[in-house]
Tab-separated table of C-alpha atoms and ligand atoms in Angstrom:
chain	number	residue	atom	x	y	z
A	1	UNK	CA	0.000	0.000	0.000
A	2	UNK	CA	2.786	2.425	1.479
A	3	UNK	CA	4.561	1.140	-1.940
A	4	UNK	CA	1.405	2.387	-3.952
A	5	UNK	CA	1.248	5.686	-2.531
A	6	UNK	CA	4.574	6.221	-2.803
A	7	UNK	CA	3.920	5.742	-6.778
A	8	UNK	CA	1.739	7.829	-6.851
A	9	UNK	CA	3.002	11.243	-5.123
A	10	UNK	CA	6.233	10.460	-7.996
A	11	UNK	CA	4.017	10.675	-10.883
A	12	UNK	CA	1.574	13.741	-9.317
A	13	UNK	CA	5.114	15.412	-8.564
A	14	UNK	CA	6.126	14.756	-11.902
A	15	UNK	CA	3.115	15.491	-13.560
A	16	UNK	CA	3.072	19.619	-11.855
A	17	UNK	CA	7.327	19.490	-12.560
A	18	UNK	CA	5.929	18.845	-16.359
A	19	UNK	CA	3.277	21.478	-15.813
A	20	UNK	CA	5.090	24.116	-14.369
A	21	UNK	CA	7.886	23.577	-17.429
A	22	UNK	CA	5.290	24.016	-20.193
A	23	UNK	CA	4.227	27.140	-18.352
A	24	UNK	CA	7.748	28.418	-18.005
A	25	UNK	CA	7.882	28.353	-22.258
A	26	UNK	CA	4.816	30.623	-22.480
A	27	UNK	CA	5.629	33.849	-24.078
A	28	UNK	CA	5.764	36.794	-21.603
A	29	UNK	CA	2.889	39.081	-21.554
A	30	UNK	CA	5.117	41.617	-19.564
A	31	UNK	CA	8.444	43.582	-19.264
A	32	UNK	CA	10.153	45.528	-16.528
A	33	UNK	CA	12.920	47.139	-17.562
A	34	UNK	CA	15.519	49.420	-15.050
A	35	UNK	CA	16.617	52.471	-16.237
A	36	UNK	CA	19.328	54.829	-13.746
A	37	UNK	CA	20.323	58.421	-15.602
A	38	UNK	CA	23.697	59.319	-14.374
A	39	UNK	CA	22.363	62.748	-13.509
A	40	UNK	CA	18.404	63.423	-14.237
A	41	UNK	CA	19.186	67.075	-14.906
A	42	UNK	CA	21.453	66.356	-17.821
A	43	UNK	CA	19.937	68.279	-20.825
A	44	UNK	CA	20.848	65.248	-23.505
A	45	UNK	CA	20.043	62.607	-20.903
A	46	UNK	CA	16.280	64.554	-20.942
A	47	UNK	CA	16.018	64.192	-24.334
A	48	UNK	CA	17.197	60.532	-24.778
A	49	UNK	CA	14.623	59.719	-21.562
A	50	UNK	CA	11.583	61.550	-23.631
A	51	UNK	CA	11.950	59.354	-26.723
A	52	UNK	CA	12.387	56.193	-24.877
A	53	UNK	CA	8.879	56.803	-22.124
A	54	UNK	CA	7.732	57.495	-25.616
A	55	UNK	CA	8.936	54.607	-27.460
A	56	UNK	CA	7.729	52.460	-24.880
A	57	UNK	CA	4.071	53.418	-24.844
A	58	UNK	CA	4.603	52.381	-28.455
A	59	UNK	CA	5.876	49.000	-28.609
A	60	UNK	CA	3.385	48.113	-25.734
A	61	UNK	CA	0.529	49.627	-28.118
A	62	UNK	CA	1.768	47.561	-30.859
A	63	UNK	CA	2.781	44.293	-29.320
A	64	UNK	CA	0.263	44.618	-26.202
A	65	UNK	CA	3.311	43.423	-23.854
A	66	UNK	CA	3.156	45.410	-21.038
A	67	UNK	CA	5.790	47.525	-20.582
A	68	UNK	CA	6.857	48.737	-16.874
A	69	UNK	CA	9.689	51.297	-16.948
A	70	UNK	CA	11.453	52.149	-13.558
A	71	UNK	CA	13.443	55.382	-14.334
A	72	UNK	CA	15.851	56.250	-11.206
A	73	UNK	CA	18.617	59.688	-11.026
A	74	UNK	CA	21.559	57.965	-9.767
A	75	UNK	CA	22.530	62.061	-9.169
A	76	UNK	CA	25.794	61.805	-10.121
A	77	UNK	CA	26.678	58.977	-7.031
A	78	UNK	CA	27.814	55.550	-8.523
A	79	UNK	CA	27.282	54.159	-5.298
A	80	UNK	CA	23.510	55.542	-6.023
A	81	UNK	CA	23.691	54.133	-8.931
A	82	UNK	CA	24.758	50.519	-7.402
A	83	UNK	CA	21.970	50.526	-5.282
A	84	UNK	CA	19.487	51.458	-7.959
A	85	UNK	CA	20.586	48.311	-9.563
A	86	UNK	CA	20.479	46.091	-6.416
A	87	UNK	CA	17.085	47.144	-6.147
A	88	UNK	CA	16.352	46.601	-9.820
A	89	UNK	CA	17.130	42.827	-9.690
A	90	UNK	CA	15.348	42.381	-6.393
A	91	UNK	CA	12.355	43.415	-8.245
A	92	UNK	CA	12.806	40.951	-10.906
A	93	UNK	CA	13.500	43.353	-13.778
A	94	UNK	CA	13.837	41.566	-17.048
A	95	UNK	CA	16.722	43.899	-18.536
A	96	UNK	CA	18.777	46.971	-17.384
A	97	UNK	CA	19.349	50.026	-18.933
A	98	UNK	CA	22.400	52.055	-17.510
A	99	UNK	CA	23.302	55.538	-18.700
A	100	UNK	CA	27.397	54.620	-16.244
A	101	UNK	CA	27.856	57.687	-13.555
A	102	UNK	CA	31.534	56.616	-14.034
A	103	UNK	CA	32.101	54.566	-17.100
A	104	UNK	CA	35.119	53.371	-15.801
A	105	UNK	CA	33.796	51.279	-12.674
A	106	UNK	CA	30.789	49.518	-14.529
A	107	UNK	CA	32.417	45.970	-12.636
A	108	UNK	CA	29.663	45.895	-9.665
A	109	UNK	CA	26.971	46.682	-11.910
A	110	UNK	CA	28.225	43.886	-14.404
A	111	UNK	CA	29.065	41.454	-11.219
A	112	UNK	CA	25.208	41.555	-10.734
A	113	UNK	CA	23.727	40.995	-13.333
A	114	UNK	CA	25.790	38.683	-14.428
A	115	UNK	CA	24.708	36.840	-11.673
A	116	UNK	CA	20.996	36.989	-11.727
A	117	UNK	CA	21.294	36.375	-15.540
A	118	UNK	CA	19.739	39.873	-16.504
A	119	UNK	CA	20.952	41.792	-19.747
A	120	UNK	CA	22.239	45.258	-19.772
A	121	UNK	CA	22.480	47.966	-22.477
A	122	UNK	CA	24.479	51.231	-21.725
A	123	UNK	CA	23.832	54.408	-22.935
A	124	UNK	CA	25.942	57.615	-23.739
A	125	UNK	CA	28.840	56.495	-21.373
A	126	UNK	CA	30.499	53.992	-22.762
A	127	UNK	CA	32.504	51.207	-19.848
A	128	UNK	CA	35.733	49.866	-21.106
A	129	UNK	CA	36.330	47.284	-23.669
A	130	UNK	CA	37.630	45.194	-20.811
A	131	UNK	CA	34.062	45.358	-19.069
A	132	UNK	CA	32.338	45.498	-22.392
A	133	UNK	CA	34.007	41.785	-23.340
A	134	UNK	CA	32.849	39.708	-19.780
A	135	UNK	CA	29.645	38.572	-20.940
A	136	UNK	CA	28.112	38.486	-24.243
A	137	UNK	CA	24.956	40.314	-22.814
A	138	UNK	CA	25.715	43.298	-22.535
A	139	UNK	CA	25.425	45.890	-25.287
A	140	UNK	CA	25.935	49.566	-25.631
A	141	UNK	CA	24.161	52.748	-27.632
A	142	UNK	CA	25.558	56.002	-28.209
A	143	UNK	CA	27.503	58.012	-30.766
A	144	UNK	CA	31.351	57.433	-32.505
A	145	UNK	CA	33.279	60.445	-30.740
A	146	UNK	CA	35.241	60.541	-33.384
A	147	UNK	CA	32.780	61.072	-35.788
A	148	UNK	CA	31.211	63.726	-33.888
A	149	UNK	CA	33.568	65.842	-33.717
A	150	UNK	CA	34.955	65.504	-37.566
A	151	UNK	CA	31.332	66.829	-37.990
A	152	UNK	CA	31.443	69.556	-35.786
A	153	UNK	CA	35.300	70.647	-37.678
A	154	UNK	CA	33.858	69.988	-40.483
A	155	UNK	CA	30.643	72.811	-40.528
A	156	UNK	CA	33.535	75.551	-39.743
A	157	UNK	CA	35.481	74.644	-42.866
A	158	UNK	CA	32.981	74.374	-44.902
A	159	UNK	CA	31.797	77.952	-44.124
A	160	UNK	CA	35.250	79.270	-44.350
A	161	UNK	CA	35.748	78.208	-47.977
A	162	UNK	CA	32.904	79.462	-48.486
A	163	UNK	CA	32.507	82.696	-46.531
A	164	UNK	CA	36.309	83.136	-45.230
A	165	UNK	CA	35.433	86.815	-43.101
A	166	UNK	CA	32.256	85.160	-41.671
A	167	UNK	CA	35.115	82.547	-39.496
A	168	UNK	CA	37.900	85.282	-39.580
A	169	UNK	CA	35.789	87.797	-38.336
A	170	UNK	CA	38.696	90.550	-37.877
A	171	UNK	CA	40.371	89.987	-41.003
A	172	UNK	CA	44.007	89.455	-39.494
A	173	UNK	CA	44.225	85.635	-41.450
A	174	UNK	CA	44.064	83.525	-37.889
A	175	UNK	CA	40.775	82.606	-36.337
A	176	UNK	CA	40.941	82.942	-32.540
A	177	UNK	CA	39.567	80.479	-30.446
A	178	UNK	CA	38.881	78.995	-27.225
A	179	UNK	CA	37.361	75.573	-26.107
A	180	UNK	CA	34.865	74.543	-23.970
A	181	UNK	CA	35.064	70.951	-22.410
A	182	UNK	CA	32.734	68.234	-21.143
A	183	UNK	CA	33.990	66.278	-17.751
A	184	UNK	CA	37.644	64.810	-18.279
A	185	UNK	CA	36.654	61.033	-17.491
A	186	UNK	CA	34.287	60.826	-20.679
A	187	UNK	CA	34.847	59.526	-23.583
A	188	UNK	CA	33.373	61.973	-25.855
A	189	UNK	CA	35.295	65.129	-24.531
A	190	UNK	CA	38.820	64.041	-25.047
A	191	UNK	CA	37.788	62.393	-28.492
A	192	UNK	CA	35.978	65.422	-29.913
A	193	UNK	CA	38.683	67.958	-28.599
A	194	UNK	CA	41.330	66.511	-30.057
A	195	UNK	CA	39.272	65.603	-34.224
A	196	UNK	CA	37.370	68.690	-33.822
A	197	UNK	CA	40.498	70.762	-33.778
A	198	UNK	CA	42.221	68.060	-36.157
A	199	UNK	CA	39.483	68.617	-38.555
A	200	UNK	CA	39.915	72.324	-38.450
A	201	UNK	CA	43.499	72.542	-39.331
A	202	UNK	CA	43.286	69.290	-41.873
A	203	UNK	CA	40.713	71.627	-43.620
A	204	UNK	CA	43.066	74.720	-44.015
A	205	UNK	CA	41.149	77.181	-41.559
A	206	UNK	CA	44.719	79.285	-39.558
A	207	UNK	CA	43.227	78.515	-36.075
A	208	UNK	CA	44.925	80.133	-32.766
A	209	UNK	CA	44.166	79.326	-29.591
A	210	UNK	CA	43.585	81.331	-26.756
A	211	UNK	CA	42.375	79.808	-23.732
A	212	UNK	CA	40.325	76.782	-23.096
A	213	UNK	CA	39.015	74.606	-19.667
A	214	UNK	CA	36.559	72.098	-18.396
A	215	UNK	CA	32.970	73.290	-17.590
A	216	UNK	CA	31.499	69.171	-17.473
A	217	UNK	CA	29.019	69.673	-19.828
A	218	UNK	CA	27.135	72.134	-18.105
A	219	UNK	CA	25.669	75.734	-18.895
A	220	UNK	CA	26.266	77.563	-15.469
A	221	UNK	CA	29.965	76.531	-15.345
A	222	UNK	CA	30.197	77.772	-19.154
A	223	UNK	CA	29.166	80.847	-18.517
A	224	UNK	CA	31.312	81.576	-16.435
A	225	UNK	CA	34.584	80.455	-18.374
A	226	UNK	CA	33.649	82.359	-20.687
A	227	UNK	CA	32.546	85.297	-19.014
A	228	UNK	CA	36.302	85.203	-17.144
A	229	UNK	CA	37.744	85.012	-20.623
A	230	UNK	CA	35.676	87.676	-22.311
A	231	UNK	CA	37.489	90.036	-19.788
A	232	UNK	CA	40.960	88.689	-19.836
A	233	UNK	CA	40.961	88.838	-23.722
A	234	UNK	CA	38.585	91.318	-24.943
A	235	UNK	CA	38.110	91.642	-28.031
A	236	UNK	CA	39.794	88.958	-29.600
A	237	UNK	CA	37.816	85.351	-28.957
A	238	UNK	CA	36.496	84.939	-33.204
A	239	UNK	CA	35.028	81.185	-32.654
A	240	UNK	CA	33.805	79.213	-29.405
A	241	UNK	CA	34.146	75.131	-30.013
A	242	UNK	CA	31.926	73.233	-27.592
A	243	UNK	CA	31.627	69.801	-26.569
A	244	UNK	CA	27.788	69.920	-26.279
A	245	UNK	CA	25.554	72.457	-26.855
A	246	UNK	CA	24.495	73.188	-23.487
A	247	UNK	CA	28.185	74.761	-23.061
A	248	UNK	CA	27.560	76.353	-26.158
A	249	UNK	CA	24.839	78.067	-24.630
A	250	UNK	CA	26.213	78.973	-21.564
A	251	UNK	CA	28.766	80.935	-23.667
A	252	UNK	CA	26.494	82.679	-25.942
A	253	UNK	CA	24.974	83.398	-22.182
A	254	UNK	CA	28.167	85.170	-21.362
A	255	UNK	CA	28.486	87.039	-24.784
A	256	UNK	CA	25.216	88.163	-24.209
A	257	UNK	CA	25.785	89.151	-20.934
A	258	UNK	CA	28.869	91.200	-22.420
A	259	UNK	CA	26.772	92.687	-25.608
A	260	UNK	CA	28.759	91.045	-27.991
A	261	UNK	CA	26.775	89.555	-31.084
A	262	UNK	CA	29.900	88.574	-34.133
A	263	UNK	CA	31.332	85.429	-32.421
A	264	UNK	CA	30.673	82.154	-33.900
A	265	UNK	CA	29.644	79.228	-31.298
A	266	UNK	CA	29.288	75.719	-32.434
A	267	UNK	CA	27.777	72.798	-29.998
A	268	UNK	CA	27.371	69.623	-30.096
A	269	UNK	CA	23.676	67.173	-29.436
A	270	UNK	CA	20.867	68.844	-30.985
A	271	UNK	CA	19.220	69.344	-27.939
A	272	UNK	CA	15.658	70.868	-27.363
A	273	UNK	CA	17.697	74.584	-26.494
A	274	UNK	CA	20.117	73.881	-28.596
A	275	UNK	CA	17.974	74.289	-31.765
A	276	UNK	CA	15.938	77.087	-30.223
A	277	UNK	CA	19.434	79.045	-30.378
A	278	UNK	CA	20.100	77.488	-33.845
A	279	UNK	CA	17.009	78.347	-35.257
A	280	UNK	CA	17.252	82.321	-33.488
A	281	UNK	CA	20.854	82.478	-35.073
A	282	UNK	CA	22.646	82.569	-32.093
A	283	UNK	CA	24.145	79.420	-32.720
A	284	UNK	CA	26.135	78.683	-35.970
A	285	UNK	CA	25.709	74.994	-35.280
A	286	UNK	CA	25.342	71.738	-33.957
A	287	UNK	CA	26.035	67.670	-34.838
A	288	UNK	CA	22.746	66.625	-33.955
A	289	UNK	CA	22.481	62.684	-32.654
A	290	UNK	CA	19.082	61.053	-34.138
A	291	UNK	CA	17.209	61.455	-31.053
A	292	UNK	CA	14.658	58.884	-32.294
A	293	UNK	CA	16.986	56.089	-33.524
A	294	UNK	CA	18.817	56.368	-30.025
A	295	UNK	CA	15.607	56.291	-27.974
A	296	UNK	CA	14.314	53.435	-30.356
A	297	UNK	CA	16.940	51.331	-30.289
A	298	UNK	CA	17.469	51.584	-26.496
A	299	UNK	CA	13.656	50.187	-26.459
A	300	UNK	CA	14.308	47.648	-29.288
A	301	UNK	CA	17.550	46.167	-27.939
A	302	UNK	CA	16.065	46.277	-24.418
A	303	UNK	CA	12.808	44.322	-24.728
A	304	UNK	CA	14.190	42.086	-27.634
A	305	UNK	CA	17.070	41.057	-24.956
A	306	UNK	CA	14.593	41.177	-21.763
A	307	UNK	CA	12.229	38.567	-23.394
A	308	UNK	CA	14.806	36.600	-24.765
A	309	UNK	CA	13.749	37.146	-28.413
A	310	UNK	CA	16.126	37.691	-31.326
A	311	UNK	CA	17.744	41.329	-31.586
A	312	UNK	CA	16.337	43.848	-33.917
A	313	UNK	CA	17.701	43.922	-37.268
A	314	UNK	CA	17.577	47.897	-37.690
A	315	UNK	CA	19.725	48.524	-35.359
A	316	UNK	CA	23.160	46.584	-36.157
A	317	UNK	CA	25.738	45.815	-33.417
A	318	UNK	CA	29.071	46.340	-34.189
A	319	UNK	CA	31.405	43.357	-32.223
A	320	UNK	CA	27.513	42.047	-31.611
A	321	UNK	CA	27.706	44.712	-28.825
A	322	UNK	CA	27.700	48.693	-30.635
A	323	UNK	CA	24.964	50.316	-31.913
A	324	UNK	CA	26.606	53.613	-33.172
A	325	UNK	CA	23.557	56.417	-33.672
A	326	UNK	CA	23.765	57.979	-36.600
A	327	UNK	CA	24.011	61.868	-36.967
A	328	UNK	CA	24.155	65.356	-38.986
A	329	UNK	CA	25.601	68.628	-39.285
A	330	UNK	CA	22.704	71.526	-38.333
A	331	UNK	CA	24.203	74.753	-39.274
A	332	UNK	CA	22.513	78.114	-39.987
A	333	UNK	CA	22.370	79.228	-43.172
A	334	UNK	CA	24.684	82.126	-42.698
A	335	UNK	CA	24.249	83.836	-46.186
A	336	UNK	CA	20.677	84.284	-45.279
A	337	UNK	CA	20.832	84.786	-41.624
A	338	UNK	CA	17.920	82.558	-41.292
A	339	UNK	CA	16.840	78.956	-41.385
A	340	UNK	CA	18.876	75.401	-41.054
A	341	UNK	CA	20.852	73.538	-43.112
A	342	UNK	CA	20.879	69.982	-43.373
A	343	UNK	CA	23.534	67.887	-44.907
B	401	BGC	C1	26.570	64.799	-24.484
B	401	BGC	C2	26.461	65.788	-23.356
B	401	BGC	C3	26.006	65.079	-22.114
B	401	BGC	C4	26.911	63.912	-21.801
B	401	BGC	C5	26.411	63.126	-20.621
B	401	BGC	C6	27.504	63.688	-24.077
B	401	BGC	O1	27.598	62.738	-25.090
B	401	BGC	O2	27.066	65.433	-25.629
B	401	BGC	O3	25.569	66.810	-23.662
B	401	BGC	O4	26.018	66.001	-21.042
B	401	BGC	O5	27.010	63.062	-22.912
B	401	BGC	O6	27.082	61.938	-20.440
């Protein structure tokens, strides 16, 4: 009898193991997906976060999977930012999304999801190769600095073969200029610095420099580089060469400040502010990221990984890791004094 019974608990148990693994292979009808922003008041980071809460909505429209996004500040702390993540996997979040406070200590955040098996794409701060190449799920978006920044070199020599006095704005056969830098530790300042300027001499434009420093990507601390410089060297700064346009704006902030309306400032990003002063002429340009390709493929990559599906095909990894957004020169069209131009 005991034998009997015994029987038949191993074929019940083995009947609900059988159950519970048919149920397991049932396609999810829901996705939670942790995001953490290095800082949440980051203009670029804004816009990025805007197209992906919209591309979201989207793809749950579409594909009716729910789609739960948990959007956290890590406020410039990595050790915020290692908590966020902690508390991300406790919740059972099918993928991560990390924009890196410091790209070079992405290890914890790898360490753990490594070990609960979840897949991460990085944004806009790119870890190193080294951290990049420990597990094959793990995947990052953002621009080629390099790229960028022939772009940005590239709308100033374009417009001084074209229009030499409108880059030379004294006459005197050198174009002054002085450089405003995003925070030393990223990737994208010291690349565009150094192929921005590259591009500028490659292309024949007599550049000087005058004075240059590190304002982290932010307006305020623009400003007041440039407001400090506008009084040490009055009268002489021709062309301002930004890492991102909210420098860029921070400068023409200062120049405004100071009444001065002939300098040229070129940014970098596209951003929402950055085309308002593009579009009002007070910036000569911009290398404008597709917003809606970045923001897209964030989504794509991230659900596509989360539910275990294959990875969308329209947005190719490099290495099977790097998506590389593409992106344009804005400039305004100086001979009219009005209106963009795309190329
Ligand atoms: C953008 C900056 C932004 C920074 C944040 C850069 O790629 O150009 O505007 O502040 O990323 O990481």
């Amino acid at each position: 009898m005991r034998g009997k019974k015994l029987l038949l608990l191993v074929g019940l148990t083995l009947i609900l193991t059988a159950c519970q693994g048919s149920q397991k292979e049932e396609p999810k009808t829901s996705i939670r997906i942790g995001i953490s922003l290095y800082r949440g008041d980051d203009t670029f980071i804004n816009n990025i976060r805007s197209v992906v809460e919209e591309k979201a909505k989207e793809y749950e429209r579409e594909s009716g999977i729910k789609v739960t996004l948990d959007i956290q500040d890590a406020k410039g702390s990595q050790n915020t930012q290692n908590s966020q993540v902690e508390r991300f996997i406790a919740l059972g979040c099918d993928v991560l999304c990390i924009n890196p406070v410091d790209r070079m200590d992405a290890s914890l955040i790898i360490d753990r999801a490594m070990t609960a098996g979840v897949p991460v794409v990085f944004f806009n701060r790119q870890p190193v190769e080294e951290d990049m190449n420990r597990w094959d799920r793990l995947y990052y978006i953002g621009v080629d600095a390099r790229e960028t920044a022939v772009l940005q070199g590239r709308m100033v020599v374009d417009l001084y073969r074209k229009q030499p006095d409108a880059v030379d704005r004294n006459g005197d056969g050198v174009v002054s200029y002085v450089l405003l830098e995003g925070e030393s530790s990223h990737q994208d300042s010291l690349i565009r610095t150094e192929w921005s300027i590259q591009t500028l001499k490659d292309g024949g434009v007599p550049i000087e420099k005058i004075t240059g420093g590190i304002a982290n990507w932010e307006r305020s601390q623009a400003s007041a580089l440039m407001e400090q410089w506008l009084l040490a060297c009055p009268d002489i700064i021709e062309l301002v060469v930004s890492n991102n346009d909210d420098m860029a704006l921070g400068a023409i902030d200062a120049l405004e400040r100071a009444g001065i309306a002939d300098v040229n400032v070129i940014g970098i990003d596209g951003t929402t502010p950055g085309m308002e002063a593009l579009k009002s002429g007070k910036l000569l340009g911009t290398v404008s990221a597709n917003k809606e390709l970045y923001g897209s493929a964030i989504v794509g990559l991230a659900v596509s990984c989360g539910l275990g599906e294959e990875l969308p095909e329209e947005y190719p990894l490099e290495e099977g890791t790097y998506y590389w957004t593409p992106q344009e020169i804005l400039v305004r069209d100086s001979a009219q004094g009005e209106g963009i131009e795309e190329n």
